[in-house]
GROMACS .gro file of C-alpha atoms in nm:
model
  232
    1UNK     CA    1   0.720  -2.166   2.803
    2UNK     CA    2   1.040  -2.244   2.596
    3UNK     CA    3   1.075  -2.006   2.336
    4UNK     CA    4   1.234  -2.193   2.042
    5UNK     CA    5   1.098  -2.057   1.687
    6UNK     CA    6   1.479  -1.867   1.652
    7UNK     CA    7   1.645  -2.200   1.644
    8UNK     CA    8   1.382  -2.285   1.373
    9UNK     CA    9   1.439  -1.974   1.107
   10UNK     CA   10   1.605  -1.982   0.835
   11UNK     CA   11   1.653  -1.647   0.695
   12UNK     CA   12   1.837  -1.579   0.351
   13UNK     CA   13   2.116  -1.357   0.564
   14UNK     CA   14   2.383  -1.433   0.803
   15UNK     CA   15   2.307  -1.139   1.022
   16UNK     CA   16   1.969  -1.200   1.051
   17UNK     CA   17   2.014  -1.520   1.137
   18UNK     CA   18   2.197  -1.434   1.435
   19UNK     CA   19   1.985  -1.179   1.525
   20UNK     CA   20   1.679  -1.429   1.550
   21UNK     CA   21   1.905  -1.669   1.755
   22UNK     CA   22   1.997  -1.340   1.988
   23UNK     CA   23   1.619  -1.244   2.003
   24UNK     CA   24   1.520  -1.599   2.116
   25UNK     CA   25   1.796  -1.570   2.403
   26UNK     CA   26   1.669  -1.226   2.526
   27UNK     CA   27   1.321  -1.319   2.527
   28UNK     CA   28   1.330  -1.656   2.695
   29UNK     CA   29   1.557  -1.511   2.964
   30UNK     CA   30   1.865  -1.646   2.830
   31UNK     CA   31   2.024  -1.325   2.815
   32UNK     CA   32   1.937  -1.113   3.062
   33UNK     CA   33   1.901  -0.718   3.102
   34UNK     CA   34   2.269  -0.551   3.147
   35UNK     CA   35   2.418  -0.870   2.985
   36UNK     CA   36   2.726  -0.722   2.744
   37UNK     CA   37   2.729  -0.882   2.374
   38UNK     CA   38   3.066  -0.839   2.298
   39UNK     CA   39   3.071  -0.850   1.941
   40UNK     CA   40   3.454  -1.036   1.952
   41UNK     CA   41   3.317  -1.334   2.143
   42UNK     CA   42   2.997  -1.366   1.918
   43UNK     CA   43   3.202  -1.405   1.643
   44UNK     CA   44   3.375  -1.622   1.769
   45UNK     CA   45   3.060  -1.852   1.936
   46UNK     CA   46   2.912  -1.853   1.574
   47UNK     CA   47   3.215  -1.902   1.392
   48UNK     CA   48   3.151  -1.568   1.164
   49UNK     CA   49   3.311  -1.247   1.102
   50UNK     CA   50   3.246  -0.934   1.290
   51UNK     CA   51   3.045  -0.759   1.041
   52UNK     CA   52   2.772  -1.000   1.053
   53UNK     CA   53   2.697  -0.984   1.462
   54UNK     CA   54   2.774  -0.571   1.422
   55UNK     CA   55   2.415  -0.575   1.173
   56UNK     CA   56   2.253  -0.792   1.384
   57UNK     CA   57   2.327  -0.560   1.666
   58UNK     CA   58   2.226  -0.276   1.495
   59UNK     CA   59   1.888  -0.430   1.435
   60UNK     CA   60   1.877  -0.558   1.767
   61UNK     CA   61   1.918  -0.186   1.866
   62UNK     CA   62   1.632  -0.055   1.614
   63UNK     CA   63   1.374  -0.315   1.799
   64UNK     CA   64   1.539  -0.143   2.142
   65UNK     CA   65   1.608  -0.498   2.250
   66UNK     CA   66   1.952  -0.398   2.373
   67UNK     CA   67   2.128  -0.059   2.393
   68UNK     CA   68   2.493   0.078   2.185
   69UNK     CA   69   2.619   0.233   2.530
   70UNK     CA   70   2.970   0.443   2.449
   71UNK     CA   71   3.280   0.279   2.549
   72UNK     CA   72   3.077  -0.019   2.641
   73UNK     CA   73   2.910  -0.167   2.333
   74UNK     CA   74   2.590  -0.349   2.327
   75UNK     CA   75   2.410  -0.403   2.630
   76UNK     CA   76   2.068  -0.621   2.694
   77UNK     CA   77   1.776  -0.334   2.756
   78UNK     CA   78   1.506  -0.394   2.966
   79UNK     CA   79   1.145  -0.239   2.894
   80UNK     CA   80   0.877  -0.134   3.160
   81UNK     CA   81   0.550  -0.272   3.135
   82UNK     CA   82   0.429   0.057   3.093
   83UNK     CA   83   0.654   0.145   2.791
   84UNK     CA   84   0.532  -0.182   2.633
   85UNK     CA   85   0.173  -0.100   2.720
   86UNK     CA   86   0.168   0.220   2.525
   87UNK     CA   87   0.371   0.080   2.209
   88UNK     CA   88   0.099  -0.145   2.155
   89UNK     CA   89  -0.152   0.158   2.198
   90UNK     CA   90  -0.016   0.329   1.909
   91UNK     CA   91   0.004   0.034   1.705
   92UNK     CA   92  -0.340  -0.072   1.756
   93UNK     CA   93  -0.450   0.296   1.640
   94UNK     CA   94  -0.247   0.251   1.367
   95UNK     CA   95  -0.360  -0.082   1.248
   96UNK     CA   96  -0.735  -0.001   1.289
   97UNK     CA   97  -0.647   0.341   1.098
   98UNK     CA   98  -0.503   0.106   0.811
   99UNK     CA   99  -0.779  -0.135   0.792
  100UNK     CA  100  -1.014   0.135   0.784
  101UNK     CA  101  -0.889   0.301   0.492
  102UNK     CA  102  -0.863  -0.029   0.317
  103UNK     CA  103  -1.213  -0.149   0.342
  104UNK     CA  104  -1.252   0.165   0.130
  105UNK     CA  105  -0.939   0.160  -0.069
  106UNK     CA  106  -0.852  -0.144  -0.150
  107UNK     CA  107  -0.868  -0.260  -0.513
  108UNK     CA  108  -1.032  -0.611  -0.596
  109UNK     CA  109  -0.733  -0.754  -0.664
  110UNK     CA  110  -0.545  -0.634  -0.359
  111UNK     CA  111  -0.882  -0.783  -0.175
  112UNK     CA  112  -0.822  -1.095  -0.328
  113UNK     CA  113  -0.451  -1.121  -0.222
  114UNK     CA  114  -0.542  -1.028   0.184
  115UNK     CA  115  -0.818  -1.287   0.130
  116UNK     CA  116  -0.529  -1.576  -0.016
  117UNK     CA  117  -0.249  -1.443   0.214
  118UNK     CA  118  -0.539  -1.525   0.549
  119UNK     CA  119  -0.616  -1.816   0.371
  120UNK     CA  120  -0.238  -1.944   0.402
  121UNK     CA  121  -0.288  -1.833   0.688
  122UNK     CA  122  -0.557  -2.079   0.808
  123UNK     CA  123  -0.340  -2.373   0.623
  124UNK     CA  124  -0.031  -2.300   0.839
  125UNK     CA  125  -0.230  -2.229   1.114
  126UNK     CA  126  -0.362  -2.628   1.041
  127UNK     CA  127  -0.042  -2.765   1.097
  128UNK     CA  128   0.067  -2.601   1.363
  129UNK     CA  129   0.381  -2.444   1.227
  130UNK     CA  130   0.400  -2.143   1.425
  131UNK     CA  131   0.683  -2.000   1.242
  132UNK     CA  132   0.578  -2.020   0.882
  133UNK     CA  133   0.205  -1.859   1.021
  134UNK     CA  134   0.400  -1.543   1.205
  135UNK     CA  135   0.581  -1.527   0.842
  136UNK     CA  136   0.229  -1.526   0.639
  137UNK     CA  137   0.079  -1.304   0.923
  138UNK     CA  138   0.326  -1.011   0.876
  139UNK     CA  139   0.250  -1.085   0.486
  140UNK     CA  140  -0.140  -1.013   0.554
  141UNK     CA  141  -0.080  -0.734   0.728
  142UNK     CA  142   0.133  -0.560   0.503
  143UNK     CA  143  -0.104  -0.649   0.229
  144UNK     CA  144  -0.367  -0.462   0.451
  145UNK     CA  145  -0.099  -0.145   0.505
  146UNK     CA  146  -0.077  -0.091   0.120
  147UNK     CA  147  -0.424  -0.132   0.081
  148UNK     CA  148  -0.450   0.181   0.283
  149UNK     CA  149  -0.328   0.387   0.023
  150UNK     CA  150  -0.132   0.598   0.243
  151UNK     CA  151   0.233   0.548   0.217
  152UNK     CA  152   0.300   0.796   0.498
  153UNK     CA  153   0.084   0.530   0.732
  154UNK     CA  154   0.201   0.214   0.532
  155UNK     CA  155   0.550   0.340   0.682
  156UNK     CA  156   0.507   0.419   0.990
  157UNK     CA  157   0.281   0.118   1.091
  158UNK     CA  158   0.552  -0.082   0.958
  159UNK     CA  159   0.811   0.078   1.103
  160UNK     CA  160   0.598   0.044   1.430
  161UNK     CA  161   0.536  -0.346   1.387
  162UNK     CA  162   0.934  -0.370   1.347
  163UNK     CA  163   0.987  -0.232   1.681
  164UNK     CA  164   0.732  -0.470   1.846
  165UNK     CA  165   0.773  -0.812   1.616
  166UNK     CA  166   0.982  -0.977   1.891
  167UNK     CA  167   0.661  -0.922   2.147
  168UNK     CA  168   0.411  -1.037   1.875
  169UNK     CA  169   0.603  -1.396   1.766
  170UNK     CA  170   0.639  -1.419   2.119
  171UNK     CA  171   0.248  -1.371   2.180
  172UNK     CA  172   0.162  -1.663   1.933
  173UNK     CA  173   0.347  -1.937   2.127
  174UNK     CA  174   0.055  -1.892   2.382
  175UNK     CA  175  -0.150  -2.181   2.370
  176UNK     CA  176  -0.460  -2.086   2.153
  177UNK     CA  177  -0.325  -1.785   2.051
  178UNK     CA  178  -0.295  -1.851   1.670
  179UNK     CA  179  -0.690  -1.987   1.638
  180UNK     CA  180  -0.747  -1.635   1.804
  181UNK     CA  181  -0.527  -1.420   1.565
  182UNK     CA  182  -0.714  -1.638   1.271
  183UNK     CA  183  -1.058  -1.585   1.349
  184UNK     CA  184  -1.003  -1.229   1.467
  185UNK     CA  185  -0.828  -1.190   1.084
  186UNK     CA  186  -1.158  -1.363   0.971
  187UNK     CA  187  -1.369  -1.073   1.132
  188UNK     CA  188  -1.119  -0.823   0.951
  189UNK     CA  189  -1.110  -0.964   0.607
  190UNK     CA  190  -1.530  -0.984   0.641
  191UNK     CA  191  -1.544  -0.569   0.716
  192UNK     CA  192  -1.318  -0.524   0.463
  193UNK     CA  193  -1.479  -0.736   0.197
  194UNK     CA  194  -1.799  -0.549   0.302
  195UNK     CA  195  -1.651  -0.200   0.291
  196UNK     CA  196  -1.728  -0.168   0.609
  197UNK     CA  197  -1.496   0.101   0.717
  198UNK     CA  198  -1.563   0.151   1.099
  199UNK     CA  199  -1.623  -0.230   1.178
  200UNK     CA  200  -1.294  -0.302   0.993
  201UNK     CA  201  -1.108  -0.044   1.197
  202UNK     CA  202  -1.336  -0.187   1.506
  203UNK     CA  203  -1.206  -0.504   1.467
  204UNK     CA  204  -0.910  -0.461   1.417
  205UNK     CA  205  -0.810  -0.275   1.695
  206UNK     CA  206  -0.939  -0.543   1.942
  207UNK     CA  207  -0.712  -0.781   1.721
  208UNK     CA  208  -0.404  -0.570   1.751
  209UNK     CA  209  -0.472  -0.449   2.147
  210UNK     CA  210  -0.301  -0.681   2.402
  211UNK     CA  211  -0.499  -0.539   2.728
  212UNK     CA  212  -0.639  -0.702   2.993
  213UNK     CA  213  -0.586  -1.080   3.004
  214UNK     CA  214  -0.398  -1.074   2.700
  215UNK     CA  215  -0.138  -0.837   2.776
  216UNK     CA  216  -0.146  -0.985   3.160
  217UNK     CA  217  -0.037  -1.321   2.965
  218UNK     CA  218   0.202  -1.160   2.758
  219UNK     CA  219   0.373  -0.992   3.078
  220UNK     CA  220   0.380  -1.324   3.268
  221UNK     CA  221   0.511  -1.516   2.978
  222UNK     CA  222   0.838  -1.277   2.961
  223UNK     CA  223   1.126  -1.334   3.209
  224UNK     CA  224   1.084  -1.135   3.524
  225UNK     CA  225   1.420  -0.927   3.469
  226UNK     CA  226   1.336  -0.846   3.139
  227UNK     CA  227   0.993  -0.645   3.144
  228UNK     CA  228   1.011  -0.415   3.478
  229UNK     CA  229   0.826  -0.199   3.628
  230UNK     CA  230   0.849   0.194   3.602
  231UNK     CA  231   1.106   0.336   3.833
  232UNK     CA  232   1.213   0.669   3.916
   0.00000   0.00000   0.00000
């Protein structure tokens, strides 16, 4: 599977920008684990100044694709299969703890704009743009975070859906994987609309958990060097 929808972005910053193309190259194999980014020759690949390719190192670094080592800069990271397991663990609790509180909290206008945001959803979805969908996906599930009425959650599911976005655009250049996430946000928006707090957490824990066949798919769809497994 060539991973491509990097080369497709077109974020507002410079950094970012390189730090989807850099993504893209560490997920489809690319760049492999141990591979040094210097940041003097990225610079100079991209034709930019340093302080653009140090951010997108830094955020790189936040989503533990790659490592700041001491004397040796930036280095591609490897995860275990186990360690990505577990991340997705938490943030399926934490998305079914968020949609929960929602299909209780959530006002009739902030309803309305999870119900619009999955109906973009369903357009993009339509044509087959995969990148535009993962955009209006993160927007429908922030929408559900606020919802919540928790900030302390809203925060640290976000902060936990940073740390595994590379892993979940990657996911919906499966084949059939975005007709999945849609109808699975279908079920979600439903509870919610319903109040149903327990079937809306329910739900979307299943849509959030990657196990079995899913998560074998995921696994198989990553380079080899890149997801290993536990050692030591």
């Amino acid at each position: 599977m060539r991973y491509t929808w990097a080369m497709k972005q077109e974020p507002t910053r410079l950094a970012d920008t390189l730090r989807l193309r850099l993504e893209g190259e560490i997920l489809s194999g690319e760049l492999a684990p141990g591979d040094r980014l210097d940041e003097t020759k990225l610079a100079a690949r991209f034709a930019v100044s340093r302080t653009p390719v140090r951010e997108a190192l830094h955020q790189l670094a936040t989503a533990k694709l790659i490592e700041l080592r001491p004397r040796q800069g930036a280095v591609v990271a490897a995860v275990t299969v186990q360690e990505l397991l577990q991340m997705f663990e938490v943030m399926a609790e934490l998305e079914a703890v968020c949609a929960g509180l929602a299909a209780r909290r959530m006002t009739p206008d902030e309803r309305q704009r999870l119900e619009e945001s999955h109906q973009r959803c369903a357009d993009l979805a339509e044509k087959g743009d995969i990148d535009a969908y993962y955009e209006e996906n993160r927007i429908f599930h922030e929408t559900l975070y606020a919802g919540a009425h928790n900030d302390f959650l809203e925060n640290m599911t976000s902060s936990t859906r940073n740390r595994l976005s590379p892993y979940r655009r990657f996911q919906l250049h499966h084949p059939g994987r975005i007709r999945r996430s849609l109808q699975e946000h279908a079920s979600v928006v439903e509870a919610i609309r319903e109040g149903e707090s327990e079937m809306a957490a329910e739900r979307m824990r299943g849509h959030v958990s990657i196990q079995g066949d899913v998560f074998t798919d995921l696994v198989s769809a990553l380079p080899p060097s890149y997801v290993q497994s536990r050692t030591g």
